[in-house]
XYZ file of C-alpha atoms in Angstrom:
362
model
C -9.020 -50.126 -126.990
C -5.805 -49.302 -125.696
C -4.695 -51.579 -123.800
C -1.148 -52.241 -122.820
C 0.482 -55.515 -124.394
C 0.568 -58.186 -121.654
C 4.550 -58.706 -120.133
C 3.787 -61.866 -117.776
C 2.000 -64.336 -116.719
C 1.478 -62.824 -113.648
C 0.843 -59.087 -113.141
C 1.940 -57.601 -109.667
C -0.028 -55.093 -107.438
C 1.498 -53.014 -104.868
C 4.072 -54.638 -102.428
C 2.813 -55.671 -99.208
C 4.800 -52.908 -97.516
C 2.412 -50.227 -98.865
C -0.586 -51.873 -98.626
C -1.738 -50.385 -95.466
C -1.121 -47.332 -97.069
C -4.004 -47.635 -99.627
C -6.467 -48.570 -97.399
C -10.088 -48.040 -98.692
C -10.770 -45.487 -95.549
C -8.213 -43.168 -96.009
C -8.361 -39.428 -95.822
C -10.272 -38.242 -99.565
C -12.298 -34.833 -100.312
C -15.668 -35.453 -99.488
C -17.867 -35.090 -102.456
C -21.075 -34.929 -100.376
C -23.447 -36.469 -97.633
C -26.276 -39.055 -97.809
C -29.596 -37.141 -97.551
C -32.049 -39.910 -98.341
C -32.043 -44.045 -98.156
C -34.550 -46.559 -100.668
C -33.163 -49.729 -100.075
C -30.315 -50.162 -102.331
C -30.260 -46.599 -103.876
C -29.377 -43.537 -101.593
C -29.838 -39.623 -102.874
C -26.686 -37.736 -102.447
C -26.001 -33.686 -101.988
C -23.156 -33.024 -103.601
C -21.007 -29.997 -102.775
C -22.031 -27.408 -105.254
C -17.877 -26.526 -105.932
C -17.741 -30.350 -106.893
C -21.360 -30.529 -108.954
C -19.750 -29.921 -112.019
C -17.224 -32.432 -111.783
C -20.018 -35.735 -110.769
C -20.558 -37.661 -114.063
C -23.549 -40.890 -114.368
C -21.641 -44.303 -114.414
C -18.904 -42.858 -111.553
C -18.401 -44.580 -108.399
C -18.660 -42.993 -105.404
C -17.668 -44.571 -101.729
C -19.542 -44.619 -98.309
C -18.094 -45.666 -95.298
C -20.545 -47.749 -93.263
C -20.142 -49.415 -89.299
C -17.765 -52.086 -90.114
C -17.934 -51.755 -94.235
C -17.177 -49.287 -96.864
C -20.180 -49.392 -99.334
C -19.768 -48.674 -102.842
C -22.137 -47.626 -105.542
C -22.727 -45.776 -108.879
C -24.512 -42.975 -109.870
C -27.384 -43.712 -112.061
C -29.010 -40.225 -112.685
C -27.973 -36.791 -111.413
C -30.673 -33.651 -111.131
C -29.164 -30.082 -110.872
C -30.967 -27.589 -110.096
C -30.075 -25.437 -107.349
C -28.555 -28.081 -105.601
C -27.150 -31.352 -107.890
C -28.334 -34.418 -106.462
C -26.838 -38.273 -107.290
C -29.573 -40.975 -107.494
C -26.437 -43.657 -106.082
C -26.875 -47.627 -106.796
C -25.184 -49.784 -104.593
C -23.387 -52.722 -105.942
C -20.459 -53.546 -103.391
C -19.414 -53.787 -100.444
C -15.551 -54.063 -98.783
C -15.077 -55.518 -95.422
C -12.885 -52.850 -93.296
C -10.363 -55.598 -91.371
C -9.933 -58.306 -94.313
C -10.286 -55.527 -97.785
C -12.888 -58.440 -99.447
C -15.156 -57.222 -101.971
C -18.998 -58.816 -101.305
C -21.223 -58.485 -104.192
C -24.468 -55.652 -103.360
C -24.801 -54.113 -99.414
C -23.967 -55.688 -96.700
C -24.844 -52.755 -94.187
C -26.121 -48.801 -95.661
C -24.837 -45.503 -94.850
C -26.548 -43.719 -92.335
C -28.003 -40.383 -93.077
C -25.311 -37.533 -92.824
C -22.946 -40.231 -94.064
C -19.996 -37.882 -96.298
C -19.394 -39.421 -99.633
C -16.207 -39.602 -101.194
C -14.929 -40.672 -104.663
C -12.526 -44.456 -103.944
C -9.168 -44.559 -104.460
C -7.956 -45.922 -107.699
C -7.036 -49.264 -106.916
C -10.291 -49.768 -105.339
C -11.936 -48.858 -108.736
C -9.799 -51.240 -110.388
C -10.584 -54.308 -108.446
C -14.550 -53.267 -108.278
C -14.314 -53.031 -112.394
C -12.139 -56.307 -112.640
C -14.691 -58.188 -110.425
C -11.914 -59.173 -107.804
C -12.324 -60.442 -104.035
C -10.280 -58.657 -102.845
C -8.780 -54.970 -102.723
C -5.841 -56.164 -100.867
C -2.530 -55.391 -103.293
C -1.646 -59.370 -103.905
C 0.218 -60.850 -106.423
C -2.411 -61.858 -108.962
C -1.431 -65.275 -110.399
C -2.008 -66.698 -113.609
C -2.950 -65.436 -117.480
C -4.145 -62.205 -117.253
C -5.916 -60.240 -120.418
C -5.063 -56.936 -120.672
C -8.468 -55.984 -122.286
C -8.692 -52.245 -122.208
C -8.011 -48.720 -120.129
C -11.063 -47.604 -117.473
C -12.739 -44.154 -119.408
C -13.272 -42.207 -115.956
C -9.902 -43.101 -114.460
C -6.639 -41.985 -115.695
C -3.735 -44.779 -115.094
C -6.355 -47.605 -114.592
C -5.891 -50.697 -116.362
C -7.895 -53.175 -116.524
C -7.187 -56.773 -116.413
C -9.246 -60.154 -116.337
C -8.674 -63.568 -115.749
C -9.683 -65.484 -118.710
C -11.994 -68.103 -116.912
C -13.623 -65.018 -115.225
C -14.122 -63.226 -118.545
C -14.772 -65.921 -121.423
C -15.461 -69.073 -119.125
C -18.867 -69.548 -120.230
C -20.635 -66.857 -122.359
C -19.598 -63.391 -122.739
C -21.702 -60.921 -125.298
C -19.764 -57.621 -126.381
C -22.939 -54.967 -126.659
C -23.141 -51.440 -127.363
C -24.193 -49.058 -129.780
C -22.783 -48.244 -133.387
C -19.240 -46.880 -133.367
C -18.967 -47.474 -129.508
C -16.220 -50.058 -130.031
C -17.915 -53.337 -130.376
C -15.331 -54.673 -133.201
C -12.413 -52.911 -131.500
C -13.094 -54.779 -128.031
C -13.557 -58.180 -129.968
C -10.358 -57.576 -131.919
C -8.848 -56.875 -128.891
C -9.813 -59.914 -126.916
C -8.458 -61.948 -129.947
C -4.950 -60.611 -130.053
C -4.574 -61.272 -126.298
C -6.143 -64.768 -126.483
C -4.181 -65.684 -129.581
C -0.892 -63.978 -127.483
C -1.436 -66.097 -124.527
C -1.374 -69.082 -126.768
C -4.784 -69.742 -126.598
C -6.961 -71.578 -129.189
C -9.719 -69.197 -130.418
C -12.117 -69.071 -133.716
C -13.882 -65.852 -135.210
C -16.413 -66.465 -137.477
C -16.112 -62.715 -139.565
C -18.931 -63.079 -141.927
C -18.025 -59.253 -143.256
C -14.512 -59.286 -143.516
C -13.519 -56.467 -141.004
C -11.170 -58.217 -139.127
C -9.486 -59.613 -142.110
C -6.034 -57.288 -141.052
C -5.666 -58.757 -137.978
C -2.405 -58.741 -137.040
C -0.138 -61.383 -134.770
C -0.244 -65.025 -134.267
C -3.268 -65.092 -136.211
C -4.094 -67.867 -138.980
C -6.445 -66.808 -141.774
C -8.336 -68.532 -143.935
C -11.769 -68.106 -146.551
C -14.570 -70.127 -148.221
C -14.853 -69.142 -151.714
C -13.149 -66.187 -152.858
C -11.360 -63.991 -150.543
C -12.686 -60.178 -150.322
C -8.805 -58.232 -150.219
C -6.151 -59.913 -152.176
C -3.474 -58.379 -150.103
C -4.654 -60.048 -147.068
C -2.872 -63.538 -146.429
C -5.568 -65.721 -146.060
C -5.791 -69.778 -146.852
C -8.522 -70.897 -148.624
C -10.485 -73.649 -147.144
C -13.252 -75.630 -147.334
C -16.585 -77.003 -145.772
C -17.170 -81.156 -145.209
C -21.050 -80.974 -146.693
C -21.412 -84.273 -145.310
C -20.966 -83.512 -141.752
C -23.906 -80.322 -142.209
C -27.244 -81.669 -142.068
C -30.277 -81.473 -144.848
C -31.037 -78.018 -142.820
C -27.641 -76.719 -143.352
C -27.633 -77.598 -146.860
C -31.192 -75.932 -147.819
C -30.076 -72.934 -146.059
C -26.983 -72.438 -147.817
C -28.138 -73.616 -151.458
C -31.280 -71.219 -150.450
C -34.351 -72.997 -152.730
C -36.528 -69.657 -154.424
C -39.824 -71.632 -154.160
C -41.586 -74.576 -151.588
C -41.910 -76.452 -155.116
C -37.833 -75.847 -155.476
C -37.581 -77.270 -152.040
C -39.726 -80.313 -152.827
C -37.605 -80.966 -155.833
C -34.197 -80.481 -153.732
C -35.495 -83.008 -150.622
C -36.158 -85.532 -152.991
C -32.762 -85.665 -155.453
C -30.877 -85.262 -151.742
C -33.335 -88.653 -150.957
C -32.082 -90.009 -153.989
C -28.602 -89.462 -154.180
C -28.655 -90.961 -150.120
C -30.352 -94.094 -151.917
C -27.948 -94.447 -154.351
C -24.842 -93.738 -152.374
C -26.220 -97.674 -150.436
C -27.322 -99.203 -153.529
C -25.798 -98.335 -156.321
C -27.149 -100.307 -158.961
C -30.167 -98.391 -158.970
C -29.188 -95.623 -160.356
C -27.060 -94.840 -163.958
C -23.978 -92.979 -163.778
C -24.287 -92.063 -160.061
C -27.895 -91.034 -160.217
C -31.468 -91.904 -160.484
C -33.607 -90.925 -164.172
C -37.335 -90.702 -162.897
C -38.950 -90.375 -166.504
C -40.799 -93.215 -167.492
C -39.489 -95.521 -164.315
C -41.280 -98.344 -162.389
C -41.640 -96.911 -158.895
C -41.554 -100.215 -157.900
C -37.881 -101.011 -156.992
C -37.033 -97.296 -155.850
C -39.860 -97.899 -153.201
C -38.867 -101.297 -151.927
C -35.532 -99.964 -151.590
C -36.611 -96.771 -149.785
C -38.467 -99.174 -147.121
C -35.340 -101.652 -146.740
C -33.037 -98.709 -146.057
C -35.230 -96.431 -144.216
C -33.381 -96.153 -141.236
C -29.840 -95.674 -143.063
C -31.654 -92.522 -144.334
C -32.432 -91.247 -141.569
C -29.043 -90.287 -140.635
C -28.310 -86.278 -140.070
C -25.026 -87.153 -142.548
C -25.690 -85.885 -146.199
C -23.537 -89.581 -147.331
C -24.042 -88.918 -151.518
C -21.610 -87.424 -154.048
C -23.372 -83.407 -154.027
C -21.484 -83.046 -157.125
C -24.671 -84.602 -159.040
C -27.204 -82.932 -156.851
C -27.610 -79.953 -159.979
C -28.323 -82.834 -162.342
C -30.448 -84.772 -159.961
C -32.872 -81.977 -159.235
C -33.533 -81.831 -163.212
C -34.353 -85.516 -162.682
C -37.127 -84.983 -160.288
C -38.684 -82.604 -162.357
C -41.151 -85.061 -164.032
C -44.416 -84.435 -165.396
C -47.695 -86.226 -164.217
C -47.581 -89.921 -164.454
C -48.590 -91.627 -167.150
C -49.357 -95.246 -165.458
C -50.346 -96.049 -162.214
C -46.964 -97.782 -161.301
C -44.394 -95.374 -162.709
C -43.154 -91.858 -163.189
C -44.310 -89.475 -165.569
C -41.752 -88.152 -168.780
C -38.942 -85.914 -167.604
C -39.499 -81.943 -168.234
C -38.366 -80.248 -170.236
C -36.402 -76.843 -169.826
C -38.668 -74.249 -171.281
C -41.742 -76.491 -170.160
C -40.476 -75.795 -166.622
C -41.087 -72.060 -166.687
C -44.326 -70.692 -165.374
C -45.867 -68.097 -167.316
C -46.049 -64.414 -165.585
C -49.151 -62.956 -165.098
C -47.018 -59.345 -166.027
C -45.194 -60.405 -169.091
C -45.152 -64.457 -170.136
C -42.375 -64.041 -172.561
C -40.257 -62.686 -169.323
C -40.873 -65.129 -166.340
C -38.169 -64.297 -163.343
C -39.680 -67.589 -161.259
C -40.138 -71.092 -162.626
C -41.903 -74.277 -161.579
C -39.198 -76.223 -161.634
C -35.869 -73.730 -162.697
C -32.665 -76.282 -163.347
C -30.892 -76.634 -160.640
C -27.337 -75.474 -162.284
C -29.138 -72.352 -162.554
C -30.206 -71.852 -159.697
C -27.491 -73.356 -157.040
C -24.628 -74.052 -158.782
C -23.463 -70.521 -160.302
């Protein structure tokens, strides 16, 4: 985009003194007449001198009774004659210059078409009320130039663009990361508080009152970025499986239940040895009981235990079948663990149960 840098708070339109002098009805070249009406969308002739000059996405003018209607062309057929399949989107009152959304009132047959002056474009594209040439007040984002229309800059209110929801779409290379990159230098210039999530790095030179900063290692040394990091207990069990990424639904078993057990021993300590919970050979017994007295504590969407022995508490749960009916089976064993494959056994890429530090913790 290339946008001018915002200079105020406040950008100015024409004085009130020529006002009346860019009135929506003045004297333009027609471009052609109204041959057919359906509904919303009217057929246009256009003058065969001007046919080459009509491009889809253009907005074209009619004036109506006591409106001016304005629409865009959708689809144009040349053949002998070029013909614009119109839309209309807008309509502009003739005594007060408010812009109403769709039409109000349609051009007769006959009706000559025109192309609007450029201040009327720019208000249509900016989604103003009005085409009147007022002071516009407050933070304006200068967001990018209009393609069609030499000299037109467009402008938007933030609570008009970015209020609620606002998706940039279009296809590759048509300017998607330019347009974002764009709306972040004006937000950050204006002061405003703004947070881009770049999960590839291309906005990693962005320039201005910007603030970098990286979990893990940081793609380009040369840019300045701060590393940071991520509060595990405020993500939930969800978040965590997603980003530790389990190969197998037996991996994920084994995961659940150290994350279980690490919760338990983060409320009762004394269950555990050295901040966590050996399985092998264990009455099930007092793990149970205390599974039932805290099960609403554990219920909580906070992962409350020390992740730092979540590698070596995944090991733990990988027990073999139980021995006695009231206990745990012995613990297994590394090279137990791995589950023969069917291609070469001496050159297993899964396993059963696959330590955890192997797997998770790099």
């Amino acid at each position: 985009m290339n946008a001018s840098p915002p200079s105020s708070s406040a950008r100015k339109e024409s004085p009130p003194d020529k006002v009346a002098q860019k009135r929506v009805d003045g004297a333009a070249v027609p471009l052609g007449i109204v041959t057919e009406i359906r509904g919303s969308l009217i057929i246009v002739a256009i003058q065969p001198a001007l046919a080459s000059s009509i491009q889809i996405g253009e907005l074209l003018m009619a004036p109506g009774v006591t409106m001016t209607i304005i629409g865009e062309v959708l689809s144009l057929q040349r053949s002998q004659h070029t013909h614009a399949h119109v839309k209309l989107i807008a309509s502009i009152e003739a005594s007060t210059q408010a812009i109403c959304p769709g039409a109000r009132e349609l051009p007769g047959v006959g009706t000559h078409v025109q192309r609007p002056p450029t201040h009327v474009v720019q208000a249509i594209l900016e989604d103003r009320s009005s085409c009147q040439g007022e002071v516009v007040e407050g933070i304006r984002l200068d967001l990018a130039h209009a393609q069609r229309y030499q000299g037109v800059d467009l402008a938007f209110a933030p609570e008009r663009l970015i209020g609620r929801h606002l998706a940039v779409v279009g296809s590759s290379g048509g300017g998607k990361s330019c347009t974002v990159a764009r709306l972040v230098e004006q937000c950050a210039g204006n002061r405003s508080k703004l947070i881009l999530l770049d999960l590839t790095g291309e906005y990693e030179t962005l320039q201005g009152p910007v603030f970098h900063v990286h979990l893990g290692k940081s793609h380009r040394d040369e840019v300045l970025s701060s590393p940071t990091c991520l509060p595990f207990y405020e993500l939930t069990e969800a978040d965590l499986v997603a980003i530790l990424e389990p190969e197998s639904p037996l991996q994920l078993s084994k995961m659940q239940a150290a994350m279980r057990s690490l919760k338990l021993l983060h409320l009762e300590a004394k269950l555990g040895t050295d901040g966590v919970f050996p399985k092998a050979h264990k009455e099930k017994r007092l793990y149970e009981q205390a599974l039932d007295d805290y099960k609403h504590e554990l219920q909580v969407p906070e992962n409350l235990f020390d992740i730092f022995k979540l590698a070596l508490q995944i090991e733990l749960e990988c027990i073999g079948p139980q021995t006695m009916s009231f206990g745990w089976g012995s613990r297994r064993s590394r090279s137990s663990s791995r589950r023969p494959s069917r291609h070469s056994p001496s050159t297993s890429k899964r396993s059963t149960c696959r330590p955890a530090s192997a797997i998770w913790c790099g």
